[in-house]
PDB file of C-alpha atoms and ligand atoms in Angstrom:
ATOM      1  CA  MET A   1      -2.841  33.679  60.690  1.00 53.00           C
ATOM      2  CA  LEU A   2       0.451  34.104  58.866  1.00 54.00           C
ATOM      3  CA  PRO A   3       3.555  32.806  60.588  1.00 55.00           C
ATOM      4  CA  ALA A   4       5.366  35.772  62.188  1.00 53.00           C
ATOM      5  CA  ALA A   5       8.461  35.440  60.018  1.00 50.00           C
ATOM      6  CA  PHE A   6       6.386  35.546  56.851  1.00 52.00           C
ATOM      7  CA  ALA A   7       4.216  38.435  58.011  1.00 60.00           C
ATOM      8  CA  GLN A   8       7.330  40.449  58.735  1.00 75.00           C
ATOM      9  CA  SER A   9       9.347  39.686  55.630  1.00 91.00           C
ATOM     10  CA  PRO A  10      10.037  43.033  53.985  1.00 97.00           C
ATOM     11  CA  ILE A  11       9.237  44.079  50.439  1.00 98.00           C
ATOM     12  CA  VAL A  12      12.558  43.939  48.608  1.00 98.00           C
ATOM     13  CA  ILE A  13      13.493  46.564  46.028  1.00 98.00           C
ATOM     14  CA  LYS A  14      16.529  45.670  43.976  1.00 98.00           C
ATOM     15  CA  PHE A  15      18.133  48.895  42.773  1.00 98.00           C
ATOM     16  CA  SER A  16      20.778  48.257  40.155  1.00 97.00           C
ATOM     17  CA  HIS A  17      23.148  50.842  38.732  1.00 97.00           C
ATOM     18  CA  VAL A  18      26.399  51.006  36.802  1.00 97.00           C
ATOM     19  CA  VAL A  19      28.520  53.618  38.582  1.00 98.00           C
ATOM     20  CA  ALA A  20      30.634  53.594  41.740  1.00 97.00           C
ATOM     21  CA  THR A  21      29.088  54.172  45.168  1.00 97.00           C
ATOM     22  CA  ASP A  22      31.176  57.305  45.574  1.00 97.00           C
ATOM     23  CA  THR A  23      29.317  59.282  42.888  1.00 98.00           C
ATOM     24  CA  PRO A  24      26.188  61.475  43.040  1.00 98.00           C
ATOM     25  CA  LYS A  25      24.021  58.561  41.861  1.00 98.00           C
ATOM     26  CA  GLY A  26      25.763  56.034  44.108  1.00 98.00           C
ATOM     27  CA  LYS A  27      25.379  58.224  47.184  1.00 98.00           C
ATOM     28  CA  ALA A  28      21.742  59.068  46.469  1.00 98.00           C
ATOM     29  CA  ALA A  29      20.909  55.381  45.943  1.00 98.00           C
ATOM     30  CA  GLU A  30      22.470  54.474  49.314  1.00 98.00           C
ATOM     31  CA  PHE A  31      20.594  57.328  50.965  1.00 98.00           C
ATOM     32  CA  PHE A  32      17.336  56.163  49.402  1.00 98.00           C
ATOM     33  CA  ALA A  33      17.893  52.654  50.778  1.00 98.00           C
ATOM     34  CA  LYS A  34      18.426  54.051  54.268  1.00 98.00           C
ATOM     35  CA  ARG A  35      15.440  56.409  54.203  1.00 98.00           C
ATOM     36  CA  ALA A  36      13.131  53.831  52.609  1.00 98.00           C
ATOM     37  CA  MET A  37      13.926  51.479  55.492  1.00 98.00           C
ATOM     38  CA  GLU A  38      13.397  54.214  58.097  1.00 98.00           C
ATOM     39  CA  LEU A  39      10.236  55.734  56.660  1.00 98.00           C
ATOM     40  CA  THR A  40       8.536  52.367  56.117  1.00 98.00           C
ATOM     41  CA  LYS A  41       9.737  51.146  59.517  1.00 97.00           C
ATOM     42  CA  GLY A  42      11.519  48.234  57.972  1.00 98.00           C
ATOM     43  CA  LYS A  43       8.693  47.146  55.696  1.00 98.00           C
ATOM     44  CA  VAL A  44      10.824  47.904  52.632  1.00 98.00           C
ATOM     45  CA  LYS A  45      14.374  46.758  52.121  1.00 98.00           C
ATOM     46  CA  VAL A  46      16.251  48.373  49.249  1.00 98.00           C
ATOM     47  CA  GLU A  47      19.226  46.369  48.008  1.00 98.00           C
ATOM     48  CA  VAL A  48      21.594  48.564  46.010  1.00 98.00           C
ATOM     49  CA  TYR A  49      23.827  46.856  43.441  1.00 98.00           C
ATOM     50  CA  PRO A  50      26.411  49.382  42.170  1.00 98.00           C
ATOM     51  CA  ASN A  51      29.111  49.176  39.492  1.00 96.00           C
ATOM     52  CA  SER A  52      27.212  46.950  37.004  1.00 96.00           C
ATOM     53  CA  GLN A  53      27.499  44.144  39.584  1.00 96.00           C
ATOM     54  CA  LEU A  54      24.103  42.804  38.619  1.00 96.00           C
ATOM     55  CA  TYR A  55      23.477  44.144  35.116  1.00 95.00           C
ATOM     56  CA  LYS A  56      25.219  46.222  32.474  1.00 94.00           C
ATOM     57  CA  ASP A  57      23.525  49.140  30.674  1.00 93.00           C
ATOM     58  CA  LYS A  58      21.359  47.274  28.205  1.00 90.00           C
ATOM     59  CA  GLU A  59      20.547  44.333  30.426  1.00 94.00           C
ATOM     60  CA  GLU A  60      19.399  46.505  33.305  1.00 94.00           C
ATOM     61  CA  MET A  61      16.627  48.059  31.196  1.00 93.00           C
ATOM     62  CA  GLU A  62      15.438  44.614  30.170  1.00 93.00           C
ATOM     63  CA  ALA A  63      15.655  43.394  33.771  1.00 96.00           C
ATOM     64  CA  LEU A  64      13.489  46.307  34.907  1.00 96.00           C
ATOM     65  CA  GLN A  65      10.815  45.586  32.337  1.00 93.00           C
ATOM     66  CA  LEU A  66      10.858  41.905  33.234  1.00 94.00           C
ATOM     67  CA  GLY A  67      10.679  42.714  36.932  1.00 95.00           C
ATOM     68  CA  SER A  68      14.019  41.054  37.816  1.00 96.00           C
ATOM     69  CA  VAL A  69      14.967  44.394  39.392  1.00 97.00           C
ATOM     70  CA  GLN A  70      12.512  46.987  40.597  1.00 98.00           C
ATOM     71  CA  MET A  71      14.475  50.226  40.408  1.00 98.00           C
ATOM     72  CA  LEU A  72      17.176  51.818  38.240  1.00 98.00           C
ATOM     73  CA  ALA A  73      18.601  55.257  37.580  1.00 98.00           C
ATOM     74  CA  PRO A  74      19.934  55.045  34.013  1.00 98.00           C
ATOM     75  CA  SER A  75      21.454  58.016  32.332  1.00 98.00           C
ATOM     76  CA  LEU A  76      18.940  59.991  30.253  1.00 98.00           C
ATOM     77  CA  SER A  77      20.960  58.966  27.192  1.00 98.00           C
ATOM     78  CA  LYS A  78      19.898  55.349  27.588  1.00 97.00           C
ATOM     79  CA  PHE A  79      16.127  55.563  27.171  1.00 96.00           C
ATOM     80  CA  ALA A  80      15.860  55.784  23.385  1.00 94.00           C
ATOM     81  CA  PRO A  81      16.407  52.040  22.863  1.00 89.00           C
ATOM     82  CA  LEU A  82      13.121  51.611  24.790  1.00 89.00           C
ATOM     83  CA  GLY A  83      11.489  53.657  22.071  1.00 90.00           C
ATOM     84  CA  VAL A  84      11.327  56.901  24.049  1.00 95.00           C
ATOM     85  CA  LYS A  85      13.615  58.920  21.804  1.00 96.00           C
ATOM     86  CA  GLU A  86      12.552  62.263  23.286  1.00 97.00           C
ATOM     87  CA  PHE A  87      14.949  61.642  26.170  1.00 97.00           C
ATOM     88  CA  GLU A  88      17.871  62.212  23.818  1.00 98.00           C
ATOM     89  CA  VAL A  89      17.009  65.902  23.973  1.00 98.00           C
ATOM     90  CA  PHE A  90      19.178  66.013  27.104  1.00 98.00           C
ATOM     91  CA  ASP A  91      22.138  64.895  24.978  1.00 98.00           C
ATOM     92  CA  LEU A  92      21.982  67.851  22.616  1.00 98.00           C
ATOM     93  CA  PRO A  93      25.348  69.600  22.876  1.00 98.00           C
ATOM     94  CA  PHE A  94      25.343  73.013  24.557  1.00 97.00           C
ATOM     95  CA  ILE A  95      21.571  72.960  25.182  1.00 97.00           C
ATOM     96  CA  PHE A  96      22.007  73.785  28.883  1.00 97.00           C
ATOM     97  CA  ASP A  97      24.385  76.542  29.970  1.00 96.00           C
ATOM     98  CA  ASP A  98      24.389  75.418  33.580  1.00 97.00           C
ATOM     99  CA  TYR A  99      22.455  73.543  36.305  1.00 98.00           C
ATOM    100  CA  ASN A 100      20.053  76.458  36.522  1.00 97.00           C
ATOM    101  CA  ASP A 101      18.961  75.925  32.904  1.00 97.00           C
ATOM    102  CA  LEU A 102      18.809  72.177  33.434  1.00 98.00           C
ATOM    103  CA  HIS A 103      16.576  72.435  36.509  1.00 98.00           C
ATOM    104  CA  LYS A 104      14.040  74.493  34.564  1.00 98.00           C
ATOM    105  CA  ILE A 105      13.474  71.275  32.629  1.00 98.00           C
ATOM    106  CA  THR A 106      14.073  68.491  35.142  1.00 98.00           C
ATOM    107  CA  GLN A 107      12.073  70.249  37.842  1.00 97.00           C
ATOM    108  CA  GLY A 108       9.391  71.685  35.546  1.00 97.00           C
ATOM    109  CA  PRO A 109       6.537  70.572  33.282  1.00 97.00           C
ATOM    110  CA  VAL A 110       8.721  69.530  30.318  1.00 97.00           C
ATOM    111  CA  GLY A 111      10.579  67.034  32.488  1.00 98.00           C
ATOM    112  CA  ALA A 112       7.374  65.727  34.066  1.00 98.00           C
ATOM    113  CA  ASN A 113       5.822  65.154  30.635  1.00 97.00           C
ATOM    114  CA  LEU A 114       8.880  63.262  29.469  1.00 97.00           C
ATOM    115  CA  LEU A 115       8.677  60.921  32.460  1.00 98.00           C
ATOM    116  CA  LYS A 116       5.012  60.222  31.646  1.00 98.00           C
ATOM    117  CA  LYS A 117       6.071  58.868  28.256  1.00 97.00           C
ATOM    118  CA  LEU A 118       7.716  55.933  30.016  1.00 97.00           C
ATOM    119  CA  GLU A 119       4.408  54.601  31.348  1.00 96.00           C
ATOM    120  CA  SER A 120       3.512  52.902  28.070  1.00 95.00           C
ATOM    121  CA  ARG A 121       6.770  50.960  28.373  1.00 95.00           C
ATOM    122  CA  GLY A 122       5.767  49.553  31.762  1.00 95.00           C
ATOM    123  CA  ILE A 123       8.003  52.004  33.596  1.00 97.00           C
ATOM    124  CA  THR A 124       7.174  54.754  36.086  1.00 98.00           C
ATOM    125  CA  GLY A 125       9.536  57.707  36.293  1.00 98.00           C
ATOM    126  CA  LEU A 126       9.992  58.941  39.854  1.00 98.00           C
ATOM    127  CA  ALA A 127      12.629  61.662  39.664  1.00 98.00           C
ATOM    128  CA  TYR A 128      15.550  63.229  37.865  1.00 98.00           C
ATOM    129  CA  TRP A 129      18.910  63.043  39.586  1.00 98.00           C
ATOM    130  CA  ASP A 130      21.761  65.350  38.571  1.00 98.00           C
ATOM    131  CA  ASN A 131      25.237  64.343  37.631  1.00 98.00           C
ATOM    132  CA  GLY A 132      27.067  66.939  35.621  1.00 98.00           C
ATOM    133  CA  PHE A 133      28.570  68.497  32.565  1.00 98.00           C
ATOM    134  CA  LYS A 134      30.915  66.371  30.490  1.00 98.00           C
ATOM    135  CA  VAL A 135      34.608  66.656  29.826  1.00 98.00           C
ATOM    136  CA  MET A 136      36.396  65.087  26.856  1.00 98.00           C
ATOM    137  CA  SER A 137      39.414  62.841  27.321  1.00 98.00           C
ATOM    138  CA  ALA A 138      41.988  61.112  25.119  1.00 98.00           C
ATOM    139  CA  ASN A 139      45.689  60.359  24.968  1.00 98.00           C
ATOM    140  CA  LYS A 140      46.436  63.520  23.026  1.00 98.00           C
ATOM    141  CA  PRO A 141      45.688  67.150  23.840  1.00 98.00           C
ATOM    142  CA  LEU A 142      42.151  68.216  22.897  1.00 98.00           C
ATOM    143  CA  LYS A 143      42.345  71.925  22.295  1.00 97.00           C
ATOM    144  CA  SER A 144      40.866  72.743  18.902  1.00 96.00           C
ATOM    145  CA  VAL A 145      38.019  71.050  17.032  1.00 98.00           C
ATOM    146  CA  GLU A 146      40.580  69.551  14.639  1.00 98.00           C
ATOM    147  CA  ASP A 147      42.129  67.577  17.503  1.00 98.00           C
ATOM    148  CA  TYR A 148      39.084  65.257  17.592  1.00 98.00           C
ATOM    149  CA  LYS A 149      39.414  64.265  13.958  1.00 98.00           C
ATOM    150  CA  GLY A 150      39.645  60.507  13.523  1.00 98.00           C
ATOM    151  CA  LEU A 151      39.569  59.760  17.265  1.00 98.00           C
ATOM    152  CA  LYS A 152      37.535  56.727  18.265  1.00 98.00           C
ATOM    153  CA  MET A 153      35.348  58.016  21.084  1.00 98.00           C
ATOM    154  CA  ARG A 154      33.269  55.839  23.415  1.00 98.00           C
ATOM    155  CA  ILE A 155      29.719  57.092  23.779  1.00 98.00           C
ATOM    156  CA  GLN A 156      26.533  55.949  25.477  1.00 98.00           C
ATOM    157  CA  SER A 157      23.809  54.421  23.305  1.00 95.00           C
ATOM    158  CA  SER A 158      22.402  57.680  21.967  1.00 97.00           C
ATOM    159  CA  LYS A 159      22.029  58.740  18.343  1.00 98.00           C
ATOM    160  CA  VAL A 160      22.438  62.366  19.407  1.00 98.00           C
ATOM    161  CA  LEU A 161      25.805  61.613  20.967  1.00 98.00           C
ATOM    162  CA  ASP A 162      26.749  59.720  17.819  1.00 98.00           C
ATOM    163  CA  ALA A 163      25.888  62.796  15.708  1.00 98.00           C
ATOM    164  CA  GLN A 164      27.690  65.088  18.152  1.00 98.00           C
ATOM    165  CA  MET A 165      30.942  63.128  17.817  1.00 98.00           C
ATOM    166  CA  ARG A 166      30.633  62.940  14.025  1.00 98.00           C
ATOM    167  CA  ALA A 167      30.073  66.704  13.914  1.00 98.00           C
ATOM    168  CA  ILE A 168      33.648  67.167  15.157  1.00 98.00           C
ATOM    169  CA  GLY A 169      35.129  64.463  12.955  1.00 98.00           C
ATOM    170  CA  ALA A 170      35.415  61.811  15.680  1.00 98.00           C
ATOM    171  CA  LEU A 171      34.335  58.185  15.271  1.00 98.00           C
ATOM    172  CA  PRO A 172      31.777  57.327  17.929  1.00 98.00           C
ATOM    173  CA  GLN A 173      31.562  53.847  19.364  1.00 98.00           C
ATOM    174  CA  VAL A 174      28.779  52.716  21.696  1.00 98.00           C
ATOM    175  CA  LEU A 175      30.063  50.696  24.635  1.00 98.00           C
ATOM    176  CA  ALA A 176      28.576  49.740  27.978  1.00 97.00           C
ATOM    177  CA  PHE A 177      29.873  51.890  30.815  1.00 98.00           C
ATOM    178  CA  SER A 178      31.391  48.818  32.476  1.00 97.00           C
ATOM    179  CA  GLU A 179      33.475  48.104  29.371  1.00 98.00           C
ATOM    180  CA  THR A 180      34.834  51.602  28.932  1.00 98.00           C
ATOM    181  CA  TYR A 181      37.902  51.490  31.149  1.00 98.00           C
ATOM    182  CA  GLN A 182      39.229  48.370  29.457  1.00 98.00           C
ATOM    183  CA  ALA A 183      38.431  49.703  25.991  1.00 98.00           C
ATOM    184  CA  LEU A 184      40.450  52.820  26.781  1.00 98.00           C
ATOM    185  CA  GLN A 185      43.259  50.821  28.314  1.00 98.00           C
ATOM    186  CA  THR A 186      43.616  48.449  25.389  1.00 98.00           C
ATOM    187  CA  GLY A 187      43.138  51.122  22.733  1.00 98.00           C
ATOM    188  CA  VAL A 188      39.842  49.751  21.399  1.00 98.00           C
ATOM    189  CA  VAL A 189      38.795  53.391  21.681  1.00 98.00           C
ATOM    190  CA  ASP A 190      41.001  56.485  21.972  1.00 98.00           C
ATOM    191  CA  GLY A 191      38.885  58.629  24.209  1.00 98.00           C
ATOM    192  CA  THR A 192      35.545  59.333  25.786  1.00 98.00           C
ATOM    193  CA  GLU A 193      33.248  61.916  27.388  1.00 98.00           C
ATOM    194  CA  ASN A 194      31.817  61.836  30.904  1.00 98.00           C
ATOM    195  CA  PRO A 195      31.384  64.062  33.920  1.00 98.00           C
ATOM    196  CA  PRO A 196      34.629  64.099  35.969  1.00 98.00           C
ATOM    197  CA  SER A 197      33.025  62.111  38.793  1.00 98.00           C
ATOM    198  CA  ASN A 198      32.438  59.103  36.522  1.00 98.00           C
ATOM    199  CA  LEU A 199      35.842  59.455  34.895  1.00 98.00           C
ATOM    200  CA  TYR A 200      37.678  59.542  38.205  1.00 98.00           C
ATOM    201  CA  THR A 201      35.753  56.821  40.062  1.00 98.00           C
ATOM    202  CA  GLN A 202      36.269  54.418  37.142  1.00 98.00           C
ATOM    203  CA  LYS A 203      39.986  55.319  37.085  1.00 98.00           C
ATOM    204  CA  MET A 204      39.718  56.351  33.444  1.00 98.00           C
ATOM    205  CA  HIS A 205      42.226  59.121  34.156  1.00 98.00           C
ATOM    206  CA  GLU A 206      44.847  56.393  34.623  1.00 98.00           C
ATOM    207  CA  VAL A 207      44.477  55.477  30.961  1.00 98.00           C
ATOM    208  CA  GLN A 208      43.777  58.938  29.525  1.00 98.00           C
ATOM    209  CA  LYS A 209      46.687  61.359  29.358  1.00 98.00           C
ATOM    210  CA  HIS A 210      44.629  64.408  28.440  1.00 98.00           C
ATOM    211  CA  LEU A 211      41.341  65.893  29.543  1.00 98.00           C
ATOM    212  CA  SER A 212      39.613  69.007  28.296  1.00 98.00           C
ATOM    213  CA  ILE A 213      36.978  70.793  30.396  1.00 98.00           C
ATOM    214  CA  THR A 214      34.633  71.375  27.498  1.00 98.00           C
ATOM    215  CA  ASN A 215      31.350  71.170  29.458  1.00 98.00           C
ATOM    216  CA  HIS A 216      29.800  70.600  26.044  1.00 98.00           C
ATOM    217  CA  GLY A 217      26.876  68.513  27.214  1.00 98.00           C
ATOM    218  CA  TYR A 218      25.045  67.184  30.218  1.00 98.00           C
ATOM    219  CA  LEU A 219      24.767  63.712  31.756  1.00 98.00           C
ATOM    220  CA  GLY A 220      22.136  62.951  34.384  1.00 98.00           C
ATOM    221  CA  TYR A 221      19.542  60.369  35.371  1.00 98.00           C
ATOM    222  CA  ALA A 222      15.909  59.390  35.557  1.00 98.00           C
ATOM    223  CA  VAL A 223      15.069  57.197  38.527  1.00 98.00           C
ATOM    224  CA  VAL A 224      12.596  54.613  37.310  1.00 98.00           C
ATOM    225  CA  VAL A 225      10.597  51.716  38.758  1.00 98.00           C
ATOM    226  CA  ASN A 226       8.741  48.806  37.266  1.00 97.00           C
ATOM    227  CA  LYS A 227       5.212  50.224  36.929  1.00 97.00           C
ATOM    228  CA  LYS A 228       3.375  47.036  37.864  1.00 97.00           C
ATOM    229  CA  PHE A 229       5.465  46.690  41.005  1.00 98.00           C
ATOM    230  CA  TRP A 230       4.972  50.351  41.944  1.00 98.00           C
ATOM    231  CA  ASP A 231       1.234  50.368  41.327  1.00 98.00           C
ATOM    232  CA  GLY A 232       0.886  47.156  43.332  1.00 98.00           C
ATOM    233  CA  LEU A 233       2.464  48.568  46.492  1.00 98.00           C
ATOM    234  CA  PRO A 234       0.223  49.432  49.450  1.00 98.00           C
ATOM    235  CA  ALA A 235      -0.617  53.155  49.281  1.00 98.00           C
ATOM    236  CA  ASP A 236       1.094  54.021  52.583  1.00 98.00           C
ATOM    237  CA  ILE A 237       4.306  52.347  51.420  1.00 98.00           C
ATOM    238  CA  ARG A 238       4.210  54.232  48.127  1.00 98.00           C
ATOM    239  CA  THR A 239       3.745  57.505  50.020  1.00 98.00           C
ATOM    240  CA  ALA A 240       6.728  56.754  52.263  1.00 98.00           C
ATOM    241  CA  LEU A 241       8.890  55.799  49.280  1.00 98.00           C
ATOM    242  CA  THR A 242       7.863  58.953  47.434  1.00 98.00           C
ATOM    243  CA  LYS A 243       9.085  60.967  50.429  1.00 98.00           C
ATOM    244  CA  ALA A 244      12.334  58.975  50.570  1.00 98.00           C
ATOM    245  CA  MET A 245      12.792  59.637  46.858  1.00 98.00           C
ATOM    246  CA  ALA A 246      12.252  63.387  47.226  1.00 98.00           C
ATOM    247  CA  GLU A 247      14.906  63.484  49.951  1.00 98.00           C
ATOM    248  CA  SER A 248      17.289  61.371  47.865  1.00 98.00           C
ATOM    249  CA  THR A 249      16.843  63.656  44.872  1.00 98.00           C
ATOM    250  CA  LYS A 250      18.014  66.501  47.061  1.00 98.00           C
ATOM    251  CA  VAL A 251      21.067  64.447  48.075  1.00 98.00           C
ATOM    252  CA  ALA A 252      21.960  63.738  44.434  1.00 98.00           C
ATOM    253  CA  ASN A 253      21.422  67.316  43.333  1.00 98.00           C
ATOM    254  CA  ASP A 254      23.186  68.888  46.301  1.00 97.00           C
ATOM    255  CA  THR A 255      26.177  66.588  45.811  1.00 96.00           C
ATOM    256  CA  ALA A 256      26.566  66.637  42.045  1.00 98.00           C
ATOM    257  CA  PHE A 257      28.315  69.947  41.440  1.00 97.00           C
ATOM    258  CA  GLN A 258      30.819  69.586  44.271  1.00 97.00           C
ATOM    259  CA  ASP A 259      31.440  65.935  43.502  1.00 98.00           C
ATOM    260  CA  ASN A 260      32.474  66.773  39.972  1.00 98.00           C
ATOM    261  CA  GLN A 261      34.660  69.644  41.139  1.00 98.00           C
ATOM    262  CA  ASP A 262      36.348  67.348  43.656  1.00 98.00           C
ATOM    263  CA  ALA A 263      36.866  64.632  41.045  1.00 98.00           C
ATOM    264  CA  LEU A 264      38.548  67.095  38.728  1.00 98.00           C
ATOM    265  CA  ALA A 265      40.838  68.189  41.554  1.00 98.00           C
ATOM    266  CA  LYS A 266      41.705  64.549  42.297  1.00 98.00           C
ATOM    267  CA  VAL A 267      42.494  63.863  38.644  1.00 98.00           C
ATOM    268  CA  LYS A 268      44.806  66.863  38.735  1.00 98.00           C
ATOM    269  CA  THR A 269      46.492  65.688  41.941  1.00 98.00           C
ATOM    270  CA  SER A 270      47.021  62.214  40.468  1.00 98.00           C
ATOM    271  CA  GLY A 271      49.408  63.786  37.968  1.00 97.00           C
ATOM    272  CA  LYS A 272      48.405  61.168  35.389  1.00 97.00           C
ATOM    273  CA  THR A 273      46.279  63.424  33.215  1.00 98.00           C
ATOM    274  CA  THR A 274      46.973  66.893  31.885  1.00 98.00           C
ATOM    275  CA  ILE A 275      43.885  69.049  32.297  1.00 98.00           C
ATOM    276  CA  TYR A 276      43.110  71.720  29.758  1.00 98.00           C
ATOM    277  CA  ALA A 277      40.512  74.454  30.165  1.00 98.00           C
ATOM    278  CA  PRO A 278      39.503  75.756  26.729  1.00 97.00           C
ATOM    279  CA  GLY A 279      39.245  79.519  26.420  1.00 96.00           C
ATOM    280  CA  LEU A 280      36.045  81.256  25.339  1.00 95.00           C
ATOM    281  CA  ALA A 281      37.100  81.334  21.685  1.00 96.00           C
ATOM    282  CA  GLU A 282      37.966  77.614  21.594  1.00 96.00           C
ATOM    283  CA  ARG A 283      34.739  76.673  23.321  1.00 96.00           C
ATOM    284  CA  PHE A 284      32.801  78.851  20.892  1.00 96.00           C
ATOM    285  CA  LEU A 285      34.300  76.995  17.928  1.00 97.00           C
ATOM    286  CA  LEU A 286      33.385  73.665  19.490  1.00 98.00           C
ATOM    287  CA  LYS A 287      29.852  74.931  20.025  1.00 97.00           C
ATOM    288  CA  LYS A 288      29.633  76.150  16.451  1.00 97.00           C
ATOM    289  CA  ALA A 289      30.729  72.760  15.158  1.00 98.00           C
ATOM    290  CA  MET A 290      28.258  70.857  17.345  1.00 98.00           C
ATOM    291  CA  ILE A 291      25.148  73.030  17.210  1.00 97.00           C
ATOM    292  CA  PRO A 292      23.977  71.746  13.769  1.00 97.00           C
ATOM    293  CA  VAL A 293      23.219  68.488  15.611  1.00 98.00           C
ATOM    294  CA  HIS A 294      20.133  70.165  17.109  1.00 98.00           C
ATOM    295  CA  LYS A 295      18.553  70.559  13.654  1.00 97.00           C
ATOM    296  CA  GLN A 296      19.836  67.223  12.417  1.00 98.00           C
ATOM    297  CA  MET A 297      18.191  65.390  15.299  1.00 98.00           C
ATOM    298  CA  ALA A 298      14.960  67.420  15.477  1.00 98.00           C
ATOM    299  CA  SER A 299      12.856  64.900  13.579  1.00 97.00           C
ATOM    300  CA  ARG A 300      14.156  62.050  15.736  1.00 97.00           C
ATOM    301  CA  ILE A 301      13.699  63.708  19.129  1.00 97.00           C
ATOM    302  CA  GLY A 302      10.675  65.810  18.222  1.00 96.00           C
ATOM    303  CA  ASP A 303      11.072  69.476  17.402  1.00 96.00           C
ATOM    304  CA  GLU A 304       8.340  70.364  19.886  1.00 96.00           C
ATOM    305  CA  THR A 305      10.390  69.090  22.832  1.00 96.00           C
ATOM    306  CA  ILE A 306      13.459  70.952  21.612  1.00 97.00           C
ATOM    307  CA  GLN A 307      11.491  74.187  21.168  1.00 97.00           C
ATOM    308  CA  GLN A 308       9.992  73.826  24.650  1.00 96.00           C
ATOM    309  CA  ILE A 309      13.478  73.624  26.127  1.00 97.00           C
ATOM    310  CA  TYR A 310      14.731  76.572  24.081  1.00 97.00           C
ATOM    311  CA  LYS A 311      11.812  78.589  25.407  1.00 96.00           C
ATOM    312  CA  GLU A 312      12.296  77.620  29.055  1.00 96.00           C
ATOM    313  CA  THR A 313      16.024  78.281  28.946  1.00 95.00           C
ATOM    314  CA  ASN A 314      16.001  81.300  26.605  1.00 94.00           C
ATOM    315  CA  PHE A 315      18.210  79.520  24.124  1.00 93.00           C
ATOM    316  CA  ASP A 316      18.414  80.832  20.591  1.00 88.00           C
ATOM    317  CA  PRO A 317      20.688  78.753  18.350  1.00 83.00           C
ATOM    318  CA  SER A 318      20.583  81.407  15.628  1.00 80.00           C
ATOM    319  CA  LYS A 319      22.286  83.838  18.026  1.00 78.00           C
ATOM    320  CA  LEU A 320      25.617  82.105  18.297  1.00 76.00           C
TER     321      LEU A 320
HETATM  322  C1  LIG B   1      27.852  56.227  30.995  1.00 91.00           C
HETATM  323  O1  LIG B   1      27.512  55.156  30.468  1.00 91.00           O
HETATM  324  O2  LIG B   1      28.848  56.846  30.650  1.00 91.00           O
HETATM  325  C2  LIG B   1      26.993  56.792  32.108  1.00 91.00           C
HETATM  326  O3  LIG B   1      25.659  56.699  31.734  1.00 91.00           O
HETATM  327  C3  LIG B   1      27.200  56.060  33.383  1.00 91.00           C
HETATM  328  C4  LIG B   1      26.299  56.597  34.455  1.00 91.00           C
HETATM  329  O4  LIG B   1      25.365  55.910  34.827  1.00 91.00           O
HETATM  330  O5  LIG B   1      26.569  57.708  34.905  1.00 91.00           O
END
């Protein structure tokens, strides 16, 4: 017989992430913790560590593979260093017109096949969680393509984002998310790109005088678990967690659009950042400058994956 305390000790899932709790990912992670507890009747305890408290971008991936944490939801831009470069397809500028286009991939066969590619890295992909479309920010107005010339722009660790910034004459610099605010504040970099929700909750607007609603690319997440841990769970627990995850995905995706709208409104109210909405013609020129990145990166990402997305979303780059 096991002592009662031991028999009852819950399975702990450490869920580490880098953003604030008050973001689509932060809220969905908290919701998952609550539902996991409820649906397993206390047999699973999910401990959420937000804001890079436990690990920064690069370290969290290593920690997951080593089993020091069991669950993460890194941005799709952060999987290539694991050797799964296909994920950078989500970084291609202007590939998705809206959430509707995006969901054709994240909720369809192309997305499911991408998640399967993680298995060989000891990782199981459970779901895609939405965040949103990115804005550009800096301490100078960003209206025309020329305005980006020579600006040092913080990016996530993605070669596609690197190429995207170079395509408009900017100088990309990879930095961990947790280091971005300080880098902007001290002038290590001049600007950055992120969905408004991330920008606002990290207070980046306090150190960026200008923001342009370019919506030039998408940033979202794959929720992943350590495969050995996941496969080793009792089947009934895995079933309950799968249900909790499906519900949490709905929370993330139902929150994401509004959250980003609200963040933009709060940035505006703060009065610290001037917000610019590019007109159709300006956005077209930005698109024209960035679209060559699709071809440039085809051999890295895999042309097949790109073509699959074009097909699902009816995207034809030749018809600009
Ligand atoms: C970033 O590094 O800018 C984002 O990936 C942060 C996040 O997790 O949304």
